[in-house]
PDB file of C-alpha atoms in Angstrom:
ATOM      1  CA  MET A   1      18.644 -82.127  30.252  1.00  0.00           C
ATOM      2  CA  PRO A   2      18.052 -85.738  29.177  1.00  0.00           C
ATOM      3  CA  LYS A   3      15.119 -86.600  26.961  1.00  0.00           C
ATOM      4  CA  GLN A   4      12.124 -88.407  28.388  1.00  0.00           C
ATOM      5  CA  GLY A   5      13.022 -91.809  26.980  1.00  0.00           C
ATOM      6  CA  ASP A   6      16.746 -91.569  27.714  1.00  0.00           C
ATOM      7  CA  ARG A   7      17.301 -93.466  31.006  1.00  0.00           C
ATOM      8  CA  ARG A   8      21.106 -93.263  30.850  1.00  0.00           C
ATOM      9  CA  GLY A   9      20.987 -89.462  30.741  1.00  0.00           C
ATOM     10  CA  LEU A  10      18.621 -89.338  33.695  1.00  0.00           C
ATOM     11  CA  LYS A  11      20.810 -91.719  35.647  1.00  0.00           C
ATOM     12  CA  SER A  12      23.870 -89.562  35.004  1.00  0.00           C
ATOM     13  CA  VAL A  13      21.998 -86.481  36.308  1.00  0.00           C
ATOM     14  CA  VAL A  14      20.971 -88.407  39.465  1.00  0.00           C
ATOM     15  CA  ASN A  15      24.521 -89.571  39.996  1.00  0.00           C
ATOM     16  CA  ARG A  16      25.834 -86.039  39.675  1.00  0.00           C
ATOM     17  CA  VAL A  17      23.272 -84.813  42.203  1.00  0.00           C
ATOM     18  CA  ASN A  18      24.109 -87.609  44.647  1.00  0.00           C
ATOM     19  CA  VAL A  19      27.796 -86.946  44.439  1.00  0.00           C
ATOM     20  CA  GLY A  20      27.308 -83.220  44.638  1.00  0.00           C
ATOM     21  CA  GLU A  21      28.973 -82.442  41.330  1.00  0.00           C
ATOM     22  CA  PHE A  22      27.228 -80.073  38.972  1.00  0.00           C
ATOM     23  CA  PRO A  23      28.045 -79.381  35.329  1.00  0.00           C
ATOM     24  CA  ASN A  24      28.788 -75.731  36.057  1.00  0.00           C
ATOM     25  CA  GLU A  25      28.814 -73.109  38.793  1.00  0.00           C
ATOM     26  CA  LYS A  26      25.548 -71.488  37.614  1.00  0.00           C
ATOM     27  CA  HIS A  27      23.709 -74.788  38.088  1.00  0.00           C
ATOM     28  CA  ALA A  28      25.178 -75.147  41.573  1.00  0.00           C
ATOM     29  CA  ALA A  29      24.245 -71.551  42.424  1.00  0.00           C
ATOM     30  CA  ASP A  30      20.690 -72.104  41.154  1.00  0.00           C
ATOM     31  CA  ASN A  31      20.354 -75.180  43.406  1.00  0.00           C
ATOM     32  CA  ILE A  32      21.705 -73.299  46.424  1.00  0.00           C
ATOM     33  CA  ILE A  33      19.236 -70.484  45.834  1.00  0.00           C
ATOM     34  CA  ALA A  34      16.395 -73.007  45.470  1.00  0.00           C
ATOM     35  CA  HIS A  35      17.407 -74.625  48.734  1.00  0.00           C
ATOM     36  CA  ILE A  36      17.471 -71.301  50.567  1.00  0.00           C
ATOM     37  CA  GLU A  37      14.058 -70.456  49.106  1.00  0.00           C
ATOM     38  CA  MET A  38      12.743 -73.840  50.348  1.00  0.00           C
ATOM     39  CA  LEU A  39      13.989 -73.122  53.851  1.00  0.00           C
ATOM     40  CA  GLN A  40      12.542 -69.616  53.697  1.00  0.00           C
ATOM     41  CA  GLY A  41       9.195 -71.115  52.644  1.00  0.00           C
ATOM     42  CA  ILE A  42       9.216 -73.359  55.729  1.00  0.00           C
ATOM     43  CA  ILE A  43      10.049 -70.403  57.960  1.00  0.00           C
ATOM     44  CA  CYS A  44       7.143 -68.414  56.424  1.00  0.00           C
ATOM     45  CA  ARG A  45       4.721 -71.292  57.002  1.00  0.00           C
ATOM     46  CA  MET A  46       5.768 -71.580  60.649  1.00  0.00           C
ATOM     47  CA  SER A  47       5.339 -67.812  61.034  1.00  0.00           C
ATOM     48  CA  ASP A  48       1.845 -67.995  59.450  1.00  0.00           C
ATOM     49  CA  ASN A  49       0.924 -70.905  61.757  1.00  0.00           C
ATOM     50  CA  SER A  50       2.001 -68.851  64.747  1.00  0.00           C
ATOM     51  CA  ALA A  51      -0.159 -65.927  63.657  1.00  0.00           C
ATOM     52  CA  ASN A  52      -3.075 -68.264  63.103  1.00  0.00           C
ATOM     53  CA  CYS A  53      -2.689 -69.559  66.639  1.00  0.00           C
ATOM     54  CA  LYS A  54      -3.068 -66.025  67.978  1.00  0.00           C
ATOM     55  CA  THR A  55      -6.077 -65.385  65.749  1.00  0.00           C
ATOM     56  CA  TRP A  56      -7.803 -68.616  66.765  1.00  0.00           C
ATOM     57  CA  THR A  57      -7.086 -67.940  70.453  1.00  0.00           C
ATOM     58  CA  VAL A  58      -8.892 -64.609  70.347  1.00  0.00           C
ATOM     59  CA  THR A  59     -11.772 -66.048  68.282  1.00  0.00           C
ATOM     60  CA  VAL A  60     -12.383 -69.089  70.488  1.00  0.00           C
ATOM     61  CA  ILE A  61     -12.106 -67.237  73.774  1.00  0.00           C
ATOM     62  CA  SER A  62     -14.358 -64.460  72.524  1.00  0.00           C
ATOM     63  CA  ALA A  63     -16.941 -67.014  71.445  1.00  0.00           C
ATOM     64  CA  LEU A  64     -16.794 -68.768  74.825  1.00  0.00           C
ATOM     65  CA  ILE A  65     -17.254 -65.497  76.667  1.00  0.00           C
ATOM     66  CA  ALA A  66     -20.134 -64.434  74.360  1.00  0.00           C
ATOM     67  CA  ILE A  67     -21.907 -67.776  74.865  1.00  0.00           C
ATOM     68  CA  ASN A  68     -21.506 -67.454  78.642  1.00  0.00           C
ATOM     69  CA  VAL A  69     -22.723 -63.858  78.768  1.00  0.00           C
ATOM     70  CA  ASN A  70     -25.765 -64.598  76.589  1.00  0.00           C
ATOM     71  CA  ASN A  71     -26.666 -67.511  78.853  1.00  0.00           C
ATOM     72  CA  GLY A  72     -29.287 -65.524  80.751  1.00  0.00           C
ATOM     73  CA  LEU A  73     -29.878 -62.424  82.769  1.00  0.00           C
ATOM     74  CA  TYR A  74     -27.229 -63.341  85.317  1.00  0.00           C
ATOM     75  CA  PRO A  75     -24.164 -64.669  83.549  1.00  0.00           C
ATOM     76  CA  CYS A  76     -21.963 -67.065  85.501  1.00  0.00           C
ATOM     77  CA  TYR A  77     -18.447 -65.715  85.223  1.00  0.00           C
ATOM     78  CA  ASP A  78     -17.163 -68.533  87.361  1.00  0.00           C
ATOM     79  CA  LYS A  79     -17.732 -70.895  84.379  1.00  0.00           C
ATOM     80  CA  LEU A  80     -15.205 -68.997  82.308  1.00  0.00           C
ATOM     81  CA  TRP A  81     -12.412 -71.228  83.591  1.00  0.00           C
ATOM     82  CA  ILE A  82     -13.049 -73.202  80.393  1.00  0.00           C
ATOM     83  CA  CYS A  83     -11.348 -70.369  78.497  1.00  0.00           C
ATOM     84  CA  TYR A  84      -7.996 -71.402  80.018  1.00  0.00           C
ATOM     85  CA  ILE A  85      -8.056 -74.643  77.959  1.00  0.00           C
ATOM     86  CA  PRO A  86      -7.928 -73.151  74.436  1.00  0.00           C
ATOM     87  CA  ALA A  87      -5.645 -70.323  75.639  1.00  0.00           C
ATOM     88  CA  LEU A  88      -3.081 -72.721  76.998  1.00  0.00           C
ATOM     89  CA  LEU A  89      -3.335 -75.180  74.074  1.00  0.00           C
ATOM     90  CA  PHE A  90      -2.835 -72.415  71.505  1.00  0.00           C
ATOM     91  CA  PHE A  91      -0.066 -70.920  73.637  1.00  0.00           C
ATOM     92  CA  PHE A  92       1.954 -74.129  73.593  1.00  0.00           C
ATOM     93  CA  LEU A  93       1.192 -74.791  69.919  1.00  0.00           C
ATOM     94  CA  ASP A  94       2.411 -71.281  69.087  1.00  0.00           C
ATOM     95  CA  CYS A  95       5.565 -71.870  71.111  1.00  0.00           C
ATOM     96  CA  TYR A  96       6.149 -75.134  69.237  1.00  0.00           C
ATOM     97  CA  TYR A  97       5.867 -73.383  65.858  1.00  0.00           C
ATOM     98  CA  LEU A  98       8.249 -70.696  67.044  1.00  0.00           C
ATOM     99  CA  GLY A  99      10.751 -73.315  68.170  1.00  0.00           C
ATOM    100  CA  VAL A 100      10.616 -75.081  64.807  1.00  0.00           C
ATOM    101  CA  GLU A 101      11.041 -71.745  63.034  1.00  0.00           C
ATOM    102  CA  ARG A 102      14.165 -70.998  65.069  1.00  0.00           C
ATOM    103  CA  ARG A 103      15.662 -74.416  64.281  1.00  0.00           C
ATOM    104  CA  ILE A 104      15.078 -73.994  60.551  1.00  0.00           C
ATOM    105  CA  ARG A 105      16.629 -70.514  60.743  1.00  0.00           C
ATOM    106  CA  ARG A 106      19.729 -72.028  62.356  1.00  0.00           C
ATOM    107  CA  ALA A 107      19.831 -74.723  59.646  1.00  0.00           C
ATOM    108  CA  GLN A 108      19.602 -72.028  56.994  1.00  0.00           C
ATOM    109  CA  THR A 109      22.447 -70.062  58.587  1.00  0.00           C
ATOM    110  CA  LYS A 110      24.660 -73.177  58.743  1.00  0.00           C
ATOM    111  CA  PHE A 111      23.883 -73.932  55.130  1.00  0.00           C
ATOM    112  CA  VAL A 112      24.753 -70.421  53.946  1.00  0.00           C
ATOM    113  CA  ARG A 113      27.992 -70.354  55.981  1.00  0.00           C
ATOM    114  CA  GLN A 114      29.238 -73.418  54.097  1.00  0.00           C
ATOM    115  CA  GLY A 115      29.993 -71.189  51.150  1.00  0.00           C
ATOM    116  CA  LYS A 116      31.246 -73.052  48.087  1.00  0.00           C
ATOM    117  CA  ASN A 117      30.583 -76.493  49.656  1.00  0.00           C
ATOM    118  CA  ALA A 118      26.914 -75.699  50.187  1.00  0.00           C
ATOM    119  CA  HIS A 119      25.936 -77.242  46.821  1.00  0.00           C
ATOM    120  CA  ARG A 120      26.890 -80.696  48.125  1.00  0.00           C
ATOM    121  CA  GLU A 121      23.977 -80.652  50.589  1.00  0.00           C
ATOM    122  CA  CYS A 122      21.360 -78.682  48.731  1.00  0.00           C
ATOM    123  CA  PHE A 123      18.842 -81.464  48.608  1.00  0.00           C
ATOM    124  CA  LEU A 124      19.107 -82.350  52.275  1.00  0.00           C
ATOM    125  CA  LEU A 125      17.143 -80.702  55.034  1.00  0.00           C
ATOM    126  CA  LYS A 126      19.397 -80.875  58.066  1.00  0.00           C
ATOM    127  CA  TYR A 127      18.086 -79.407  61.264  1.00  0.00           C
ATOM    128  CA  GLU A 128      18.177 -80.334  64.904  1.00  0.00           C
ATOM    129  CA  HIS A 129      15.311 -82.621  65.712  1.00  0.00           C
ATOM    130  CA  GLY A 130      14.213 -85.006  68.435  1.00  0.00           C
ATOM    131  CA  LEU A 131      11.820 -84.981  71.337  1.00  0.00           C
ATOM    132  CA  LEU A 132      14.195 -83.371  73.787  1.00  0.00           C
ATOM    133  CA  ARG A 133      15.137 -80.615  71.354  1.00  0.00           C
ATOM    134  CA  ASP A 134      11.447 -80.010  70.598  1.00  0.00           C
ATOM    135  CA  ILE A 135      10.699 -79.644  74.322  1.00  0.00           C
ATOM    136  CA  LYS A 136      13.779 -77.437  74.880  1.00  0.00           C
ATOM    137  CA  GLU A 137      12.977 -75.095  71.965  1.00  0.00           C
ATOM    138  CA  THR A 138       9.282 -74.959  72.871  1.00  0.00           C
ATOM    139  CA  PHE A 139      10.152 -74.076  76.474  1.00  0.00           C
ATOM    140  CA  LYS A 140      12.553 -71.332  75.295  1.00  0.00           C
ATOM    141  CA  ALA A 141       9.829 -69.943  73.059  1.00  0.00           C
ATOM    142  CA  ILE A 142       7.471 -69.619  76.049  1.00  0.00           C
ATOM    143  CA  PHE A 143       9.522 -66.618  77.195  1.00  0.00           C
ATOM    144  CA  SER A 144       9.673 -65.060  73.726  1.00  0.00           C
ATOM    145  CA  PHE A 145       8.532 -61.494  73.211  1.00  0.00           C
ATOM    146  CA  SER A 146       6.058 -62.681  70.560  1.00  0.00           C
ATOM    147  CA  THR A 147       4.253 -65.185  72.823  1.00  0.00           C
ATOM    148  CA  LEU A 148       4.474 -64.313  76.520  1.00  0.00           C
ATOM    149  CA  PRO A 149       2.976 -60.794  76.423  1.00  0.00           C
ATOM    150  CA  PHE A 150       0.123 -61.836  74.138  1.00  0.00           C
ATOM    151  CA  TYR A 151      -0.912 -64.958  75.994  1.00  0.00           C
ATOM    152  CA  GLY A 152      -0.054 -63.485  79.363  1.00  0.00           C
ATOM    153  CA  VAL A 153      -2.533 -60.628  78.860  1.00  0.00           C
ATOM    154  CA  ILE A 154      -5.193 -63.101  77.725  1.00  0.00           C
ATOM    155  CA  LEU A 155      -4.677 -65.336  80.778  1.00  0.00           C
ATOM    156  CA  ILE A 156      -4.792 -62.295  83.093  1.00  0.00           C
ATOM    157  CA  MET A 157      -7.973 -61.085  81.425  1.00  0.00           C
ATOM    158  CA  ILE A 158      -9.614 -64.492  81.923  1.00  0.00           C
ATOM    159  CA  TYR A 159      -8.563 -64.466  85.559  1.00  0.00           C
ATOM    160  CA  CYS A 160     -10.024 -60.987  86.030  1.00  0.00           C
ATOM    161  CA  LEU A 161     -13.324 -61.996  84.417  1.00  0.00           C
ATOM    162  CA  ILE A 162     -13.640 -65.055  86.640  1.00  0.00           C
ATOM    163  CA  ASN A 163     -12.890 -63.103  89.806  1.00  0.00           C
ATOM    164  CA  TYR A 164     -14.915 -60.043  88.855  1.00  0.00           C
TER     165      TYR A 164
END
């Protein structure tokens, strides 16, 4: 590793990284592992965001129902239509996070399948992006086992409360 004041040594390290050449195989393997760990960190954050969407959905809808029920002796269940708004917003946000997670997983799989040539792209995050892909992946996530049953039950429960 170059010393702090040695600009030539730092430049040579940067040139090696840009070209994709590493001094030895252990250095390349360490960089590949670091890249995979970075992708895994992104996947974990998307998964945590998805779980938070479900938590916030239950919390907000429960609060709206509690406020409505405590509104007097005769609660107005027909005003519970407002619960559809956070349920649908969190549903689509959860689907978006799931879509991003799936794209990062595909990028990780492609990276790992490169084998020995993977070290040439270890500092690049290549995944499918764009508005149409976002919409497509979000729409596919709507029918996922982790989203549709959860939000479907919530939407049915809101409907039942309104039409009680």
